[in-house]
Structure formats: C-alpha cells, structure tokens
Short mmCIF file of C-alpha atoms in Angstrom, two decimals:
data_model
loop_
_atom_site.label_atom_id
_atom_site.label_comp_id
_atom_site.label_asym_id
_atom_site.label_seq_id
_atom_site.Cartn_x
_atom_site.Cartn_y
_atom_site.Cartn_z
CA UNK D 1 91.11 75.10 99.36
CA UNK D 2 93.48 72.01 100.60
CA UNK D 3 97.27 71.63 101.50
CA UNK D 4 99.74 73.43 101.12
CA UNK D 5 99.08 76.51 99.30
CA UNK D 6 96.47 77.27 102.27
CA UNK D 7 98.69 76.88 104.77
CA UNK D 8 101.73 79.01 103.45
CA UNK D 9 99.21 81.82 102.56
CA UNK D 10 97.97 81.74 106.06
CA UNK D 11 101.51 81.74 107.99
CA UNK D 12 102.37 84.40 105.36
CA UNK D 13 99.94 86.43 106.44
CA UNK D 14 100.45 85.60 109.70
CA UNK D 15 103.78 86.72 109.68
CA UNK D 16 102.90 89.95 107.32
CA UNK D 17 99.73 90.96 109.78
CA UNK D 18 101.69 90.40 112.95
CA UNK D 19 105.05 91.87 112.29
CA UNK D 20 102.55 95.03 111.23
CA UNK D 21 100.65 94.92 114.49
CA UNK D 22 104.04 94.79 116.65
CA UNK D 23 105.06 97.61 114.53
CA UNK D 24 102.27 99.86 115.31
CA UNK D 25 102.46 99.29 118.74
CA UNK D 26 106.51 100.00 119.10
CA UNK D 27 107.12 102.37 116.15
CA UNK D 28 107.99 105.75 117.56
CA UNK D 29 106.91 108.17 114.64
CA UNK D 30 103.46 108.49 113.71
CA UNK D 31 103.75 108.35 110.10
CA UNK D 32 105.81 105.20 110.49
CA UNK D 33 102.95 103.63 112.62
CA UNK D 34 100.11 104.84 110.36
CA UNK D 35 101.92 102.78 107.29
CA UNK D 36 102.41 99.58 109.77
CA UNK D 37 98.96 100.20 110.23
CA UNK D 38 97.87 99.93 106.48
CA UNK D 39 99.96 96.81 106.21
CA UNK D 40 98.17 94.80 109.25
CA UNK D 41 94.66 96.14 107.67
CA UNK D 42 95.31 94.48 104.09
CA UNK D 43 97.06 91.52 106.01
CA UNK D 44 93.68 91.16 108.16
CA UNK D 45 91.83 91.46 104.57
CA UNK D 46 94.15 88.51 103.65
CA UNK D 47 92.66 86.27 105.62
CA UNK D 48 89.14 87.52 105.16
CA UNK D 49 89.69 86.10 102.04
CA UNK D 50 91.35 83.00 103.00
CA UNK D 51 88.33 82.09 105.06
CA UNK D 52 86.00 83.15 101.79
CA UNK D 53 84.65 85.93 103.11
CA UNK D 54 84.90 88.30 99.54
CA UNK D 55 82.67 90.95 100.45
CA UNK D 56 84.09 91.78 104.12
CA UNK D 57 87.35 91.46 102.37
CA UNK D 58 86.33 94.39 99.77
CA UNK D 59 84.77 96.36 102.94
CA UNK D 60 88.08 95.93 104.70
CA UNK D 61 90.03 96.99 101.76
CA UNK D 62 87.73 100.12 101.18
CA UNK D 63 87.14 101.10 104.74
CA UNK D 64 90.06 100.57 106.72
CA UNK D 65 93.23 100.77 104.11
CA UNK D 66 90.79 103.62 102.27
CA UNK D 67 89.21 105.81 104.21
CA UNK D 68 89.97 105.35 108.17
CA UNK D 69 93.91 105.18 106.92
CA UNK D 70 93.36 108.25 105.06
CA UNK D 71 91.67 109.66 107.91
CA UNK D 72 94.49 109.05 110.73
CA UNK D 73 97.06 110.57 108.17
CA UNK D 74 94.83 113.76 108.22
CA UNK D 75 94.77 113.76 111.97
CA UNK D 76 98.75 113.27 112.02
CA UNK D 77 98.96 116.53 109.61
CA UNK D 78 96.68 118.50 111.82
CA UNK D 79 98.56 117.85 114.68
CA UNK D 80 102.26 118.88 113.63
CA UNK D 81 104.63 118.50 116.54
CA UNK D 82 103.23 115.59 118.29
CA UNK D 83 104.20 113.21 115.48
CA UNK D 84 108.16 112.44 116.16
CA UNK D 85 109.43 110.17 118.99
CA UNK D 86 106.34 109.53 120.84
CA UNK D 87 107.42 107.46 123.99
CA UNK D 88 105.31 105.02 126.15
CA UNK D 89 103.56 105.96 129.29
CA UNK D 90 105.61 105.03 132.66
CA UNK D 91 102.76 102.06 132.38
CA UNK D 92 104.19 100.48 129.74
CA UNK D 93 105.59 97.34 131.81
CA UNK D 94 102.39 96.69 133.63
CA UNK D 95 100.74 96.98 130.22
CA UNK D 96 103.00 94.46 128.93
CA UNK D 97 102.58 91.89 131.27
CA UNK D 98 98.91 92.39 131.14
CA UNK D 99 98.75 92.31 127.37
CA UNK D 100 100.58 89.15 127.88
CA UNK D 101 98.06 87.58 130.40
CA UNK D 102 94.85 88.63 128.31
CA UNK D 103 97.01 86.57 125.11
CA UNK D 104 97.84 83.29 127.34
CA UNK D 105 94.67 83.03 128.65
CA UNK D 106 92.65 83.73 125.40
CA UNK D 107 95.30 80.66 123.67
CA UNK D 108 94.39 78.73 126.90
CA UNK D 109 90.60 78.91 126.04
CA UNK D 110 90.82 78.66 122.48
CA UNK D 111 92.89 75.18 123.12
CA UNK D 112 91.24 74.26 126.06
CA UNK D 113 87.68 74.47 124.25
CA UNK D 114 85.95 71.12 122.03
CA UNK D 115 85.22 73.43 118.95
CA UNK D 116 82.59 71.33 116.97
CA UNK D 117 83.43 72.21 113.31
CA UNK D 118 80.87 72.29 110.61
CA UNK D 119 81.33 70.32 107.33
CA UNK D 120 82.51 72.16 104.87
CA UNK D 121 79.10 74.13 103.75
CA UNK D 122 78.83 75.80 100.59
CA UNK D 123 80.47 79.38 100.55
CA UNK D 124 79.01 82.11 101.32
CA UNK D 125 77.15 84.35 98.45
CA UNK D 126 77.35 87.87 98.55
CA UNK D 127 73.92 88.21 97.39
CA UNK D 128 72.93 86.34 100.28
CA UNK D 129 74.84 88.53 102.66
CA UNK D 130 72.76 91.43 100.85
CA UNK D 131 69.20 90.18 100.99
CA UNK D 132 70.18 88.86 105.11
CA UNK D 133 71.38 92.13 105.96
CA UNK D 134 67.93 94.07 104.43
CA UNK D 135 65.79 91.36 105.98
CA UNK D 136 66.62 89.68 109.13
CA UNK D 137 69.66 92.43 110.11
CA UNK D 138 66.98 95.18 108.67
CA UNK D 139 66.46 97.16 112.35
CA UNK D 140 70.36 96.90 112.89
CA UNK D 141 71.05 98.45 109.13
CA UNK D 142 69.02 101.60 109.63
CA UNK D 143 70.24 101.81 113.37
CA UNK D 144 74.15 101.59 111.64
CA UNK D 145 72.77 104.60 109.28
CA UNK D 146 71.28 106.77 112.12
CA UNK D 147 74.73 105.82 114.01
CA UNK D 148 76.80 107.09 110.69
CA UNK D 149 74.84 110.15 110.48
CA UNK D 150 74.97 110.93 114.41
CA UNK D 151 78.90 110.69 113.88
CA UNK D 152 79.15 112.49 111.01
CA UNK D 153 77.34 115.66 112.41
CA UNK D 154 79.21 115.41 115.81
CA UNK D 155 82.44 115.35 113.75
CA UNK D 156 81.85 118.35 112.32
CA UNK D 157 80.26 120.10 114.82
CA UNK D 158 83.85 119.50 117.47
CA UNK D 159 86.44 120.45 114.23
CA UNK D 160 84.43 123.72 114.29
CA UNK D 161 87.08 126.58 114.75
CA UNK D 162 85.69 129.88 116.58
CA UNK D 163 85.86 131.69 114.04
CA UNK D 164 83.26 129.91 111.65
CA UNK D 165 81.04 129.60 114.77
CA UNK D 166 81.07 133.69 114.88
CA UNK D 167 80.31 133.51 111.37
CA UNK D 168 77.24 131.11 111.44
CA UNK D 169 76.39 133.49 114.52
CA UNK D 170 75.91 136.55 112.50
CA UNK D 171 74.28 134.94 109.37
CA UNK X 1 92.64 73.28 105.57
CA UNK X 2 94.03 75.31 108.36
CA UNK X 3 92.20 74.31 111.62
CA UNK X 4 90.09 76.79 113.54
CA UNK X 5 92.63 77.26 116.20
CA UNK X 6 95.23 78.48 114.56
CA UNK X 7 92.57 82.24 113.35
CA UNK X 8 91.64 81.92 117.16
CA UNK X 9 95.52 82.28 118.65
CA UNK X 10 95.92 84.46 115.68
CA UNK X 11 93.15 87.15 116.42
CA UNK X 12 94.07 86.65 120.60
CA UNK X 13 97.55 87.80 119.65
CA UNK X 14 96.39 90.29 117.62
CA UNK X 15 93.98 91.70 120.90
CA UNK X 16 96.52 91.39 123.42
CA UNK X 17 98.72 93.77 121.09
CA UNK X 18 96.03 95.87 120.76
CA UNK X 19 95.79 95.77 124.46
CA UNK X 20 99.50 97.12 125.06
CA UNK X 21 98.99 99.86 122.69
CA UNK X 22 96.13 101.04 124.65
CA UNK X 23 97.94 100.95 128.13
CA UNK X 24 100.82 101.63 126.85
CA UNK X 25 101.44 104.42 124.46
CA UNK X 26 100.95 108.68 124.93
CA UNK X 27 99.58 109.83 121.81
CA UNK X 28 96.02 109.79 121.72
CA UNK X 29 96.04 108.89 117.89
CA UNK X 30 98.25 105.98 118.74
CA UNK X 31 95.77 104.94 121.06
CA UNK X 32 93.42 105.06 118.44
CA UNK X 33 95.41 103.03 116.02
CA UNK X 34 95.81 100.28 118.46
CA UNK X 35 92.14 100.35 119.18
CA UNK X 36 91.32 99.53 115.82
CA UNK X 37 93.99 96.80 115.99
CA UNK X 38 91.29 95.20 118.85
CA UNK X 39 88.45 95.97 116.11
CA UNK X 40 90.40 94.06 113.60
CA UNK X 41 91.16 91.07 115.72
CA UNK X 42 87.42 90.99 117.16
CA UNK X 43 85.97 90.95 113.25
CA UNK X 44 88.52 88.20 111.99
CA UNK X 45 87.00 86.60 115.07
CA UNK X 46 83.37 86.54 113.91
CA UNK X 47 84.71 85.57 109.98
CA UNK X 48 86.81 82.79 111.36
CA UNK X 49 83.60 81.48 113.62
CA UNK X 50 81.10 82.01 110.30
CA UNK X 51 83.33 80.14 108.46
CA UNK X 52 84.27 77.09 110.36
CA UNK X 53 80.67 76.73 113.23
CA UNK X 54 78.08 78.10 111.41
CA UNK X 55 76.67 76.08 108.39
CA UNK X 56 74.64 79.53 107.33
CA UNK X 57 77.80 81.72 106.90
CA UNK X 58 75.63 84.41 107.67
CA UNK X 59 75.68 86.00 111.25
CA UNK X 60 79.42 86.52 111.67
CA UNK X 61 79.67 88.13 108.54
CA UNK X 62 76.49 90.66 109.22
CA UNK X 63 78.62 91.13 112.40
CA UNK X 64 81.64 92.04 111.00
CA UNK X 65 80.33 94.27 108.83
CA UNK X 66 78.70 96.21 111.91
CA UNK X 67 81.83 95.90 113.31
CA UNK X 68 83.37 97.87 110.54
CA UNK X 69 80.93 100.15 110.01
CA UNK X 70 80.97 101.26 114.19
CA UNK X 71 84.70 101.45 113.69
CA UNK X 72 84.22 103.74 110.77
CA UNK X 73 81.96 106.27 113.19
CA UNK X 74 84.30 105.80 116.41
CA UNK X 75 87.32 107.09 114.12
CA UNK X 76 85.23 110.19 112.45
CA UNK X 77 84.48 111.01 116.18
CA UNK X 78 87.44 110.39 118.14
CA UNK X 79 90.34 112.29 115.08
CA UNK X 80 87.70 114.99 115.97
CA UNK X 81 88.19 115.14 119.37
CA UNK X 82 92.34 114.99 118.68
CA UNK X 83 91.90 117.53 116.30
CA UNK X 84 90.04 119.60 119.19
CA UNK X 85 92.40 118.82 121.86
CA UNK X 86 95.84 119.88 120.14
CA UNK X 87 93.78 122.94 118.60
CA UNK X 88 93.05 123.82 122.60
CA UNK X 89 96.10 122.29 124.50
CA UNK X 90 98.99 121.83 121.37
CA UNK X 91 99.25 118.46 122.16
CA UNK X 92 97.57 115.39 121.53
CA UNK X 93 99.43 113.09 124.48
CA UNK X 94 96.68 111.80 126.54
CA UNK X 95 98.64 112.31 130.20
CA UNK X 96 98.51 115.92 129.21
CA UNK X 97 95.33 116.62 128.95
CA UNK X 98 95.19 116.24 133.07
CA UNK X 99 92.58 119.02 133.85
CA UNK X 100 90.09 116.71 135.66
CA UNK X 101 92.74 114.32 137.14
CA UNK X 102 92.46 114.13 140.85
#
C-alpha cells in the first residue's frame, strides 16, 4: 500500500465522501438528501478499506447503505408532505459558525498533537476481530444484543396505530 | 502511505458538518441523517487510530463495530418516533412539535 495509487484513492474519496456530506446537509428534498446520504456511507466504507479494515468495511456496506438507508427512505414515505423544500431553522448562521469553530479547532488539535505512529504491523485478521469480540469484548457483545432487542421492541411498540392496540385489547 | 493527519482533518470535517445539520436543519429525519454523519466520522476515527497507533488492530475496530451496531438501534428508535410524531401532529419539523416549549 505505497505511493501514488494510495493517495489518489484517498483524495478521491475524500472528495466523493465530502461533496456527499455537504450535500446532505444543504439539499432541500429529502429524497435528494437520503441518496447524498448513501453516497457519503459507501465513501466512508472507502476508506475503511483503505486503512484495511475489510470486515467494518462489509458492516458499513450492509448496515448503513443496506438497512439504515433503507430505513430513512421508509420514514420519508411515511411522512408524505414534509419531504419537499425543507428550509433551515432561523439558527442556521449561528450553527454555521459553530460548525466551523468545532472543525478549526479539531484540525488545530489534530496538527498541534506529536502522534507517535506504529510500524507498519501486520493487518488485521478478521478471524481475530471474531475470537476478540467473543472473548475480551464478550460482556459488551451480549450488552449490544440486549441493546438491539430493547430497540427493536420499543420500535414497534411507538409505530403501534390505535387501532391494532384496540385489537390486542380485545384478544 | 497517507499520514494519519490527513483521516483526522478528514473525519473533523466530516463532524463539524454533521454538527450544522444538527443546529441547523427542521426536519427531524434530516436531523437524523446528519447525526449519523457524526457516527460516521466518530467510527472512521477509531479505524484510522487502530490502524496507524495501535500495533494490535484490535480495539478501534471492536469499537467501531459498537459504534455501528448503537447507530443501527438509535435509527430503529428515533424513524419510530418520526413516524409517531407526523401520525399525531402531520409534520415531522422539529420547531413544530412546541408543546412543552416555555
């Protein structure tokens, strides 16, 4: 992984991921923003695999692009109306600026700061990452399962309409 | 190889955009997007970290797959609570739903 193939994949994505992002952030229609959205997710994946990280790469891939994408399209279609022209809040200049502060200060840091890099290690082994995550990150993995299922039930219990709940009643 | 920096100014500019969509926009699924814009930027943090500090490779990657998977349960919850608001109010702008507002 030297010279110059590296480097134009990563301003590539650069370029690809944050174009996306702005897009999101500006684009007035909903639908419009959800697709910007997909495009800065598989950008993100990108470089997920540019640092060799395969496995978070697939996880991005299948998570974000294919289900929480899928997800926010449902929630655009179950809300018809609200998805045209959706302005900013009379906050949006304050916002700016401050979204402009957190960056400079964050680049400060990150410039300011003596990183001490690691030689280059072997990479990482997604059998590894599998026998890590059910041994030392075991407590964590069943707490991410209760989490999952906590969610899940919650989500269904708020979609609920009124009607199904005076159904369930009688029964 | 690209140097560390350049994921780090990466992943801030990616937060700080995050940031203005949170301020900044009406529509609570908007909101939501630009959260997960932060998520994004916080887990190519960890990656970049594992990659180029840690000789393991291990921790930042468990990490951004908890990441993910939180993300994952925060979306299921919070399209549910959208779904509930326009079903009560028709509208999922966030300066509408003003009930408790002082």
């Amino acid at each position: 992984m030297e010279g110059f193939g590296v480097n134009f994949a990563f301003w590539t994505l650069s370029a690809v991921t944050l174009g996306a992002a702005g897009g999101v952030v500006v684009s007035r229609n909903l639908l419009h923003a959800v697709l910007f959205l997909i495009l800065a997710f598989i950008g993100v994946a990108g470089f997920f695999v540019l640092l060799s990280a395969e496995f978070i790469a697939m996880a991005q891939v299948i998570i974000y692009v294919g289900a929480i994408s899928v997800l926010v399209l449902f929630a655009v279609l179950l809300t018809p109306r609200a998805g045209r022209d959706n302005g900013e809040t009379a906050m949006a200049l304050p916002a700016l600026l401050l979204a402009i502060a957190v960056a400079t200060v964050f680049i400060f840091v990150v410039n300011d700061t003596n990183w001490t890099t690691v030689a280059k290690s072997p990479e990482l082994a997604t059998a590894e990452l599998g026998t890590a995550l059910l041994s030392t990150w075991v407590l964590p993995f069943e707490l991410a399962s209760v989490l999952l299922t906590a969610a899940l039930v919650g989500a269904i219990m708020l979609v609920r309409s009124r009607e199904e709940e005076a159904e369930d009643a009688l029964a | 190889m690209v140097p560390l920096e350049n994921y780090l100014v990466l992943s801030a500019i990616l937060f700080s955009l995050g940031v203005y969509g949170v301020l900044a926009r009406r529509n609570a699924v908007l909101i939501l997007m630009s959260v997960e814009l932060m998520l994004n930027a916080v887990s190519l943090n960890f990656v970049a970290f594992a990659a180029y500090l840690d000789p393991d490779k291990i921790t930042g990657a468990i990490f951004a797959i908890f990441v993910i998977t939180v993300a994952a349960a925060e979306v299921g919850l919070a399209l549910a609570i959208v779904i509930r608001l326009f079903r009560n109010r028709a509208t999922s702008n966030v300066d509408e739903a003003a009930t408790m507002k002082w």
